[in-house]
Short mmCIF file of C-alpha atoms in Angstrom, two decimals:
data_model
loop_
_atom_site.label_atom_id
_atom_site.label_comp_id
_atom_site.label_asym_id
_atom_site.label_seq_id
_atom_site.Cartn_x
_atom_site.Cartn_y
_atom_site.Cartn_z
CA MET A 1 0.00 0.00 0.00
CA SER A 2 1.34 3.45 -0.91
CA ASP A 3 2.04 5.98 1.81
CA LEU A 4 -0.40 8.93 1.75
CA THR A 5 2.44 11.34 1.09
CA SER A 6 3.27 9.53 -2.17
CA LEU A 7 -0.22 9.78 -3.64
CA PRO A 8 -0.82 12.40 -6.35
CA LYS A 9 -2.56 15.58 -5.18
CA SER A 10 -5.10 17.12 -7.51
CA ASP A 11 -6.68 20.55 -7.29
CA GLU A 12 -9.95 18.73 -7.94
CA ASP A 13 -9.72 16.61 -4.76
CA ILE A 14 -12.66 17.53 -2.53
CA THR A 15 -12.08 16.74 1.15
CA VAL A 16 -14.27 17.68 4.11
CA VAL A 17 -12.86 17.98 7.62
CA HIS A 18 -15.48 18.22 10.36
CA LEU A 19 -14.27 19.89 13.56
CA MET A 20 -16.60 18.57 16.25
CA ARG A 21 -16.95 19.96 19.76
CA HIS A 22 -17.26 17.22 22.39
CA GLY A 23 -20.51 16.48 24.24
CA GLU A 24 -21.60 17.60 27.69
CA VAL A 25 -19.17 16.89 30.53
CA HIS A 26 -20.00 15.75 34.06
CA ASN A 27 -18.93 18.84 36.01
CA PRO A 28 -21.33 19.45 38.93
CA ASP A 29 -18.98 21.93 40.64
CA GLY A 30 -18.69 24.24 37.64
CA VAL A 31 -14.89 24.00 37.52
CA LEU A 32 -13.00 25.38 34.55
CA TYR A 33 -11.46 22.01 33.78
CA GLY A 34 -9.41 23.05 30.75
CA ARG A 35 -6.68 20.49 30.08
CA ARG A 36 -7.16 18.61 33.36
CA ALA A 37 -7.57 14.87 33.19
CA GLY A 38 -10.49 13.07 34.76
CA TYR A 39 -13.40 14.97 33.22
CA HIS A 40 -15.64 12.57 31.33
CA LEU A 41 -18.84 12.89 29.34
CA SER A 42 -22.07 12.93 31.29
CA GLU A 43 -24.82 10.50 30.32
CA LEU A 44 -26.35 13.29 28.24
CA GLY A 45 -22.96 13.90 26.65
CA ARG A 46 -22.79 10.26 25.60
CA GLN A 47 -26.22 10.59 24.03
CA MET A 48 -24.96 13.60 22.09
CA ALA A 49 -21.96 11.61 20.84
CA ASP A 50 -24.21 8.75 19.72
CA ARG A 51 -26.55 11.17 17.98
CA VAL A 52 -23.76 12.70 15.93
CA ALA A 53 -22.42 9.23 15.08
CA GLU A 54 -25.87 8.36 13.72
CA HIS A 55 -26.00 11.65 11.81
CA LEU A 56 -22.66 10.91 10.15
CA ALA A 57 -23.26 7.20 9.57
CA ASP A 58 -23.81 7.57 5.82
CA ARG A 59 -20.99 10.04 5.23
CA ASP A 60 -17.75 9.06 3.51
CA ILE A 61 -15.63 9.29 6.66
CA THR A 62 -12.24 7.59 6.46
CA HIS A 63 -10.37 9.22 9.35
CA VAL A 64 -11.39 10.02 12.96
CA VAL A 65 -9.05 11.83 15.34
CA ALA A 66 -9.50 13.51 18.71
CA SER A 67 -7.85 15.68 21.33
CA PRO A 68 -6.11 13.53 23.99
CA LEU A 69 -8.56 14.66 26.70
CA GLU A 70 -11.10 12.06 27.86
CA ARG A 71 -14.20 14.02 26.87
CA ALA A 72 -12.97 14.33 23.28
CA GLN A 73 -11.91 10.69 23.03
CA GLU A 74 -15.29 9.54 24.38
CA THR A 75 -17.13 11.77 21.90
CA ALA A 76 -15.13 10.49 18.93
CA ALA A 77 -15.37 6.79 19.81
CA PRO A 78 -18.92 6.14 18.51
CA ILE A 79 -18.09 7.81 15.19
CA ALA A 80 -14.98 5.69 14.72
CA THR A 81 -16.90 2.54 15.68
CA THR A 82 -19.75 3.31 13.28
CA HIS A 83 -17.29 3.56 10.38
CA GLY A 84 -15.10 0.64 11.46
CA LEU A 85 -12.11 2.91 11.99
CA GLY A 86 -9.41 3.22 14.59
CA LEU A 87 -9.38 6.39 16.67
CA ALA A 88 -6.29 8.54 16.24
CA THR A 89 -5.08 11.20 18.70
CA ASP A 90 -3.64 14.61 17.82
CA ALA A 91 -2.37 16.75 20.70
CA ARG A 92 -2.84 19.86 18.55
CA LEU A 93 -6.61 19.51 19.02
CA ILE A 94 -6.36 19.97 22.79
CA GLU A 95 -8.21 22.66 24.77
CA ALA A 96 -6.62 26.10 25.07
CA GLU A 97 -4.36 26.62 28.07
CA ASN A 98 -5.91 28.86 30.77
CA VAL A 99 -4.46 30.20 34.05
CA PHE A 100 -7.86 29.79 35.74
CA GLU A 101 -7.88 26.04 35.12
CA GLY A 102 -9.06 24.13 38.19
CA LYS A 103 -10.97 27.11 39.59
CA THR A 104 -14.60 28.11 39.48
CA PHE A 105 -14.85 31.00 37.07
CA GLY A 106 -17.85 33.16 36.35
CA VAL A 107 -19.22 36.66 36.54
CA GLY A 108 -19.42 37.73 40.19
CA ASP A 109 -18.15 34.49 41.71
CA GLY A 110 -15.15 32.24 42.05
CA ALA A 111 -11.80 33.37 40.67
CA LEU A 112 -13.03 36.79 39.54
CA LYS A 113 -13.64 37.88 43.14
CA LYS A 114 -9.94 37.63 44.01
CA PRO A 115 -7.85 40.75 43.22
CA ALA A 116 -4.74 38.58 42.79
CA ASN A 117 -6.30 37.18 39.61
CA TRP A 118 -7.14 40.52 38.02
CA LYS A 119 -3.65 40.84 36.53
CA HIS A 120 -4.57 38.01 34.18
CA LEU A 121 -7.48 39.98 32.71
CA THR A 122 -5.53 42.96 31.39
CA ASN A 123 -5.29 42.05 27.70
CA PRO A 124 -8.29 40.42 25.99
CA PHE A 125 -6.61 40.71 22.60
CA LYS A 126 -3.82 38.19 23.28
CA PRO A 127 -5.44 36.95 25.67
CA SER A 128 -3.49 37.56 28.90
CA TRP A 129 -5.19 34.70 30.77
CA GLY A 130 -4.17 31.87 28.52
CA GLU A 131 -2.76 30.49 25.29
CA PRO A 132 -2.37 33.23 22.67
CA TYR A 133 -4.97 33.10 19.92
CA VAL A 134 -2.28 33.08 17.25
CA GLU A 135 -0.73 29.93 18.74
CA GLN A 136 -4.13 28.26 18.72
CA VAL A 137 -4.52 29.10 15.03
CA VAL A 138 -1.12 27.60 14.17
CA ARG A 139 -1.70 24.29 15.91
CA MET A 140 -5.33 23.92 14.82
CA MET A 141 -4.49 24.66 11.17
CA GLY A 142 -1.79 22.01 11.45
CA ALA A 143 -4.31 19.50 12.80
CA LEU A 144 -6.82 20.36 10.07
CA ASP A 145 -4.22 19.95 7.34
CA ALA A 146 -3.09 16.61 8.76
CA ALA A 147 -6.67 15.34 8.83
CA LYS A 148 -7.24 16.60 5.29
CA ASP A 149 -4.18 14.71 4.07
CA ALA A 150 -5.24 11.53 5.91
CA ALA A 151 -8.71 11.61 4.34
CA ARG A 152 -7.90 13.21 0.98
CA GLY A 153 -10.86 12.88 -1.35
CA HIS A 154 -13.10 11.74 1.53
CA GLU A 155 -14.13 13.12 4.93
CA ALA A 156 -12.51 13.32 8.37
CA VAL A 157 -13.82 14.08 11.86
CA CYS A 158 -11.63 15.87 14.41
CA VAL A 159 -13.04 16.17 17.94
CA SER A 160 -11.78 19.22 19.79
CA HIS A 161 -12.94 22.00 22.12
CA GLN A 162 -14.99 25.16 21.80
CA LEU A 163 -12.37 27.90 21.93
CA PRO A 164 -9.80 26.37 19.54
CA ILE A 165 -12.60 25.50 17.08
CA TRP A 166 -14.00 29.02 17.17
CA ILE A 167 -10.58 30.63 16.86
CA VAL A 168 -9.54 28.63 13.80
CA ARG A 169 -12.92 29.23 12.18
CA SER A 170 -12.57 32.97 12.86
CA PHE A 171 -9.12 32.91 11.25
CA VAL A 172 -10.34 31.08 8.15
CA GLU A 173 -13.32 33.41 7.81
CA LYS A 174 -11.04 36.44 8.28
CA ARG A 175 -12.59 37.71 11.51
CA ARG A 176 -10.69 39.23 14.41
CA LEU A 177 -9.58 36.60 16.90
CA TRP A 178 -10.57 38.44 20.10
CA HIS A 179 -14.30 38.17 20.72
CA ASP A 180 -17.19 37.93 23.18
CA PRO A 181 -17.27 34.27 24.34
CA ARG A 182 -21.06 34.42 24.58
CA ARG A 183 -21.26 34.88 20.82
CA ARG A 184 -19.31 31.80 19.78
CA GLN A 185 -21.28 29.63 17.36
CA CYS A 186 -19.98 26.33 18.67
CA THR A 187 -22.60 24.44 20.66
CA LEU A 188 -21.87 21.13 22.38
CA ALA A 189 -21.55 18.28 19.84
CA SER A 190 -21.72 20.74 16.93
CA LEU A 191 -19.89 20.32 13.62
CA THR A 192 -17.84 23.08 12.01
CA SER A 193 -17.07 21.68 8.57
CA PHE A 194 -14.19 22.82 6.35
CA THR A 195 -14.38 21.88 2.67
CA TYR A 196 -11.07 21.71 0.80
CA ARG A 197 -10.48 21.72 -2.94
CA GLY A 198 -7.02 20.26 -3.12
CA ASP A 199 -5.16 21.98 -0.28
CA LYS A 200 -7.30 25.12 -0.18
CA ILE A 201 -10.30 25.69 2.09
CA VAL A 202 -13.16 26.84 -0.13
CA SER A 203 -16.06 26.90 2.34
CA VAL A 204 -16.98 26.56 6.01
CA GLY A 205 -20.27 25.11 7.24
CA TYR A 206 -21.87 24.70 10.64
CA SER A 207 -24.49 22.27 11.95
CA GLU A 208 -25.92 21.09 15.27
CA PRO A 209 -27.10 17.46 14.88
CA ALA A 210 -27.73 17.09 18.63
CA LEU A 211 -29.21 20.52 19.36
CA ASP A 212 -32.41 19.12 20.88
CA LEU A 213 -30.27 17.38 23.52
CA VAL A 214 -28.36 20.53 24.48
CA PRO A 215 -29.80 22.33 27.54
CA VAL A 216 -31.00 25.80 26.61
CA HIS A 217 -28.55 27.52 28.97
CA LEU A 218 -25.60 25.83 27.20
CA ARG A 219 -26.54 26.90 23.67
CA ALA A 220 -24.69 29.60 21.76
CA GLY A 221 -25.62 33.07 22.97
CA ALA A 222 -27.56 31.83 26.00
CA LYS A 223 -27.74 34.14 29.01
CA PRO A 224 -26.48 32.85 32.39
CA VAL A 225 -29.14 31.07 34.44
CA PRO A 226 -28.88 31.14 38.26
CA GLY A 227 -28.11 27.67 39.60
CA LYS A 228 -27.13 26.31 36.18
CA ALA A 229 -23.45 25.53 35.60
CA LYS A 230 -21.88 26.44 32.27
CA ALA A 231 -19.68 24.01 30.35
CA PHE A 232 -16.43 25.54 31.59
CA GLY A 233 -13.20 24.54 29.91
CA ALA A 234 -15.07 23.00 27.03
#
């Protein structure tokens, strides 16, 4: 069998790479879990993963890869199983680094109440509290290109996390990288789909196959609801 790198590349090759956000995580304490290990899908999150696997069952998917974090691996597993594929891991798909990881973090509570943390909130353009947006673009574009090459002429699924997905989409669509997190269009278990012609991205699509399973307060643009935890570190 020929190595992928030896196969001819045509400008007419059409490849679709779906960047999927993982499903709901069991996080009753509302911790910003970030890159921490030990955070798994909730039962509802597993239902979301199964729903998307069903949605993609008839698609020409030849490559499935996920962030190394448990919630991403667990979300990707049903898709790989449905297509009879192994599940690959790409560390470039991991959640963005954040100095508030392991803390509760919200408006008016948790880490924001402590003056010692305010120094991390000085520059929303970089941002000062975590991994620079530009670095997220570089690694996520690398992961997208690798998936495109692995599935050339077919489709790939990459399971990642909300912020890196939104940042790379913003870059591709030529939007500024700094933004209001409440306005991200990247709901749990959603698909942000990049279509390549050859090695060039020619369109970006978005879909929410499991939207009916997503609690209203966790949907894109939802206002905070007292007593309802957000999907921190997603």
